[in-house]
CSV table of C-alpha atoms in Angstrom, one decimal:
chain,number,residue,atom,x,y,z
F,88,GLY,CA,67.0,35.0,40.7
F,89,ALA,CA,66.3,32.6,38.4
F,90,GLY,CA,64.2,31.9,36.4
F,91,VAL,CA,62.3,28.6,35.1
F,92,SER,CA,64.7,26.7,32.3
F,93,GLN,CA,64.7,24.4,29.9
F,94,SER,CA,67.1,21.7,28.6
F,95,PRO,CA,67.2,21.3,25.3
F,96,ARG,CA,66.4,24.6,23.8
F,97,TYR,CA,66.7,22.7,20.7
F,98,LYS,CA,65.8,19.0,19.5
F,99,VAL,CA,66.1,17.8,16.2
F,100,ALA,CA,65.1,13.9,16.1
F,101,LYS,CA,64.3,11.1,13.2
F,102,ARG,CA,60.3,10.4,13.4
F,103,GLY,CA,60.1,7.3,15.6
F,104,GLN,CA,62.5,8.6,18.1
F,105,ASP,CA,61.7,9.1,21.7
F,106,VAL,CA,62.2,12.4,23.2
F,107,ALA,CA,63.2,13.9,26.7
F,108,LEU,CA,62.4,17.7,27.4
F,109,ARG,CA,63.1,19.1,30.8
F,110,CYS,CA,62.2,21.9,32.3
F,111,ASP,CA,63.3,23.9,36.0
F,112,PRO,CA,60.5,26.0,37.6
F,113,ILE,CA,61.6,28.3,40.3
F,114,SER,CA,62.5,27.1,43.7
F,115,GLY,CA,59.2,26.8,45.8
F,116,HIS,CA,57.5,27.0,43.2
F,117,VAL,CA,54.5,24.6,44.0
F,118,SER,CA,52.3,24.6,40.6
F,119,LEU,CA,54.4,23.5,36.7
F,120,PHE,CA,52.4,23.8,33.8
F,121,TRP,CA,53.1,22.0,30.2
F,122,TYR,CA,52.2,23.5,26.6
F,123,GLN,CA,52.7,23.4,23.4
F,124,GLN,CA,52.7,26.1,20.7
F,125,ALA,CA,52.7,25.7,17.2
F,126,LEU,CA,54.0,28.3,15.1
F,127,GLY,CA,51.8,30.9,15.1
F,128,GLN,CA,49.2,29.8,17.5
F,129,GLY,CA,49.0,31.2,22.0
F,130,PRO,CA,50.1,28.1,23.6
F,131,GLU,CA,48.5,25.1,24.3
F,132,PHE,CA,47.4,23.7,27.7
F,133,LEU,CA,49.3,20.1,27.8
F,134,THR,CA,48.9,19.1,32.0
F,135,TYR,CA,49.2,21.1,35.3
F,136,PHE,CA,51.2,19.6,38.4
F,137,GLN,CA,50.9,20.0,42.3
F,138,ASN,CA,53.9,19.4,43.7
F,139,GLU,CA,54.6,15.8,42.5
F,140,ALA,CA,51.1,15.1,41.8
F,141,GLN,CA,49.7,15.6,38.0
F,142,LEU,CA,46.4,16.9,38.8
F,143,ASP,CA,45.3,17.6,34.8
F,144,LYS,CA,46.8,16.1,32.1
F,145,SER,CA,43.6,16.3,29.8
F,146,GLY,CA,45.4,18.8,27.0
F,147,LEU,CA,48.3,15.6,26.4
F,148,PRO,CA,47.3,14.9,23.2
F,149,SER,CA,47.4,11.0,22.8
F,150,ASP,CA,49.4,8.4,25.0
F,151,ARG,CA,52.5,9.3,23.0
F,152,PHE,CA,52.9,12.4,25.9
F,153,PHE,CA,54.5,11.4,29.1
F,154,ALA,CA,55.1,14.6,32.2
F,155,GLU,CA,56.0,13.5,35.0
F,156,ARG,CA,57.8,15.7,38.8
F,157,PRO,CA,58.7,12.6,41.1
F,158,GLU,CA,59.8,15.4,43.3
F,159,GLY,CA,57.7,18.0,43.2
F,160,SER,CA,60.9,20.2,41.4
F,161,VAL,CA,62.5,18.7,38.2
F,162,SER,CA,59.8,17.6,35.2
F,163,THR,CA,60.5,15.7,31.9
F,164,LEU,CA,57.8,15.3,29.3
F,165,LYS,CA,58.5,12.4,27.5
F,166,ILE,CA,57.6,12.5,23.3
F,167,GLN,CA,57.8,8.6,22.1
F,168,ARG,CA,57.5,7.8,18.9
F,169,THR,CA,57.8,11.2,17.5
F,170,GLN,CA,55.2,12.2,14.8
F,171,GLN,CA,55.9,15.5,12.3
F,172,GLU,CA,52.6,17.0,14.4
F,173,ASP,CA,54.7,17.0,16.9
F,174,SER,CA,57.2,19.0,15.7
F,175,ALA,CA,56.3,23.1,17.9
F,176,VAL,CA,58.1,24.8,21.2
F,177,TYR,CA,57.4,23.0,24.2
F,178,LEU,CA,56.6,25.8,27.6
F,179,CYS,CA,57.2,25.2,30.7
F,180,ALA,CA,55.1,27.4,33.5
F,181,SER,CA,55.6,27.7,37.2
F,182,SER,CA,53.2,29.8,40.4
F,183,LEU,CA,53.4,29.7,43.6
F,184,GLY,CA,49.9,28.7,43.7
F,185,GLY,CA,47.4,27.5,40.6
F,186,ASP,CA,46.4,30.4,40.2
F,187,ASP,CA,49.3,33.2,41.3
F,188,THR,CA,51.0,34.3,37.6
F,189,GLN,CA,53.5,31.9,35.5
F,190,TYR,CA,56.3,32.4,34.3
F,191,PHE,CA,57.8,30.8,31.6
F,192,GLY,CA,60.8,29.2,30.8
F,193,PRO,CA,62.4,30.0,27.2
F,194,GLY,CA,60.7,26.4,25.7
F,195,THR,CA,62.5,24.0,23.6
F,196,ARG,CA,61.8,24.2,20.3
F,197,LEU,CA,60.9,20.4,18.6
F,198,THR,CA,62.0,19.7,15.1
F,199,VAL,CA,60.9,15.8,13.7
F,200,LEU,CA,61.4,15.3,10.7
H,210,ARG,CA,34.7,26.7,18.1
H,211,LYS,CA,38.5,27.3,20.3
H,212,GLU,CA,37.7,28.3,23.6
H,213,VAL,CA,39.2,32.1,23.6
H,214,GLU,CA,39.3,34.1,20.4
H,215,GLN,CA,41.6,36.5,19.6
H,216,ASP,CA,41.6,38.5,16.5
H,217,PRO,CA,45.2,37.6,15.3
H,218,GLY,CA,46.0,41.1,13.3
H,219,PRO,CA,48.9,42.3,12.7
H,220,PHE,CA,48.4,45.6,14.2
H,221,ASN,CA,50.7,48.1,12.5
H,222,VAL,CA,50.3,52.0,13.8
H,223,PRO,CA,53.1,55.1,14.0
H,224,GLU,CA,54.4,55.4,17.2
H,225,GLY,CA,52.0,57.2,19.9
H,226,ALA,CA,49.1,56.3,18.4
H,227,THR,CA,46.8,54.6,20.6
H,228,VAL,CA,46.0,50.1,20.0
H,229,ALA,CA,42.9,48.4,21.0
H,230,PHE,CA,42.4,45.0,20.9
H,231,ASN,CA,39.6,43.1,21.6
H,232,CYS,CA,39.4,39.1,22.7
H,233,THR,CA,36.0,37.1,23.1
H,234,TYR,CA,35.7,34.0,25.4
H,235,SER,CA,33.4,31.0,25.1
H,236,ASN,CA,32.6,30.0,28.9
H,237,SER,CA,31.1,31.3,30.9
H,238,ALA,CA,32.4,30.2,34.2
H,239,SER,CA,35.8,31.3,33.4
H,240,GLN,CA,37.8,32.6,36.2
H,241,SER,CA,40.4,34.8,36.0
H,242,PHE,CA,41.6,36.7,32.5
H,243,PHE,CA,45.2,38.4,31.4
H,244,TRP,CA,47.1,39.3,29.3
H,245,TYR,CA,50.6,38.3,28.0
H,246,ARG,CA,53.0,39.5,25.9
H,247,GLN,CA,55.5,37.0,23.8
H,248,ASP,CA,58.0,39.0,21.5
H,249,CYS,CA,59.6,36.9,19.1
H,250,ARG,CA,60.6,33.6,19.7
H,251,LYS,CA,61.0,34.3,23.0
H,252,GLU,CA,58.9,33.1,26.5
H,253,PRO,CA,55.5,34.9,27.4
H,254,LYS,CA,55.1,37.4,30.1
H,255,LEU,CA,52.6,38.3,32.0
H,256,LEU,CA,51.8,42.1,31.1
H,257,MET,CA,48.2,42.2,33.4
H,258,SER,CA,45.6,40.5,35.1
H,259,VAL,CA,42.4,42.1,34.1
H,260,TYR,CA,40.0,41.9,37.2
H,261,SER,CA,35.7,43.1,36.5
H,262,SER,CA,36.5,46.3,37.4
H,263,GLY,CA,39.3,47.5,35.1
H,264,ASN,CA,42.7,47.9,35.8
H,265,GLU,CA,45.2,50.3,34.9
H,266,ASP,CA,48.7,50.7,34.9
H,267,GLY,CA,50.6,53.1,32.9
H,268,ARG,CA,50.0,53.6,29.1
H,269,PHE,CA,48.4,49.7,29.4
H,270,THR,CA,44.2,49.3,30.7
H,271,ALA,CA,42.8,46.2,30.6
H,272,GLN,CA,38.3,45.8,30.6
H,273,LEU,CA,36.3,42.7,31.0
H,274,ASN,CA,33.1,42.5,30.1
H,275,ARG,CA,31.4,39.6,31.7
H,276,ALA,CA,28.2,39.6,30.4
H,277,SER,CA,29.3,40.0,27.0
H,278,GLN,CA,32.5,38.2,27.2
H,279,TYR,CA,35.1,39.9,26.2
H,280,ILE,CA,38.1,41.7,27.3
H,281,SER,CA,40.3,44.3,25.7
H,282,LEU,CA,43.5,45.8,25.9
H,283,LEU,CA,43.8,49.4,25.5
H,284,ILE,CA,47.4,50.6,24.4
H,285,ARG,CA,48.0,54.0,24.7
H,286,ASP,CA,50.9,56.6,23.2
H,287,SER,CA,52.5,53.7,21.7
H,288,LYS,CA,56.3,52.9,21.8
H,289,LEU,CA,58.2,51.8,19.5
H,290,SER,CA,59.2,49.1,21.8
H,291,ASP,CA,55.6,48.2,22.5
H,292,SER,CA,55.5,46.1,19.4
H,293,ALA,CA,55.4,41.7,19.9
H,294,THR,CA,52.0,39.6,20.5
H,295,TYR,CA,50.0,39.6,22.6
H,296,LEU,CA,48.0,36.7,24.0
H,297,CYS,CA,45.1,37.3,25.7
H,298,VAL,CA,44.7,34.3,28.8
H,299,VAL,CA,41.2,32.8,30.4
H,300,LYS,CA,41.1,30.4,32.8
H,301,PHE,CA,38.0,28.1,33.6
H,302,GLY,CA,37.9,24.7,35.4
H,303,GLY,CA,40.2,23.5,37.5
H,304,ASN,CA,43.9,24.9,36.2
H,305,GLN,CA,43.7,25.6,32.8
H,306,PHE,CA,44.9,28.1,31.5
H,307,TYR,CA,44.0,29.1,27.6
H,308,PHE,CA,44.9,31.1,25.1
H,309,GLY,CA,44.2,33.0,22.3
H,310,THR,CA,46.2,32.8,19.1
H,311,GLY,CA,47.8,36.1,19.9
H,312,THR,CA,47.5,39.7,18.0
H,313,SER,CA,50.5,40.9,16.9
H,314,LEU,CA,51.1,44.3,17.0
H,315,THR,CA,54.0,46.2,14.8
H,316,VAL,CA,54.5,50.1,16.1
H,317,ILE,CA,55.9,51.9,13.4
H,318,PRO,CA,58.7,55.4,13.5
């Protein structure tokens, strides 16, 4: 079956622009996670949804970052007024439940100039 | 201090060698433990979960030492296809999963 998909795969933004990154989880997966992976580092937790509820957003680095999953399936991560330090790969993962195996999407590589 | 620490390597080993990676974690209340594999410019994929009793999957063996708060991964009879970055992952506190920085492995012909 289809895995987790993310779009766009690559995004170049000028500093100060807003961006929106999309994640389509595996159908039926309740849990959805967003991670930020900087070059040479492991993924860092940003936020977690259970269905449409955002249960944990403690990893979001600033109030410029906002995530939503209004219907409990597709999720969008929005970054306002992008800064150069936001350049990273943004990974989305979904799982059946919070304790189950996470399946990652291919990520969106964001470059802020 | 990071919640999960790994030796970044790189580890360069010949085919057929045995190689071991260690990972330490800071929170004694950690609940679940995993090893993920990440190929260059690809997404992480689950390699194996780590159980208190230790577990084996073919050439891969994972062990957990709760008293010392470390996790290990042993790869026997290394193959060229094992070349990747291996990420140690620890879950604690709700649904937060903490990844190490990864250990890079290159298996040389």
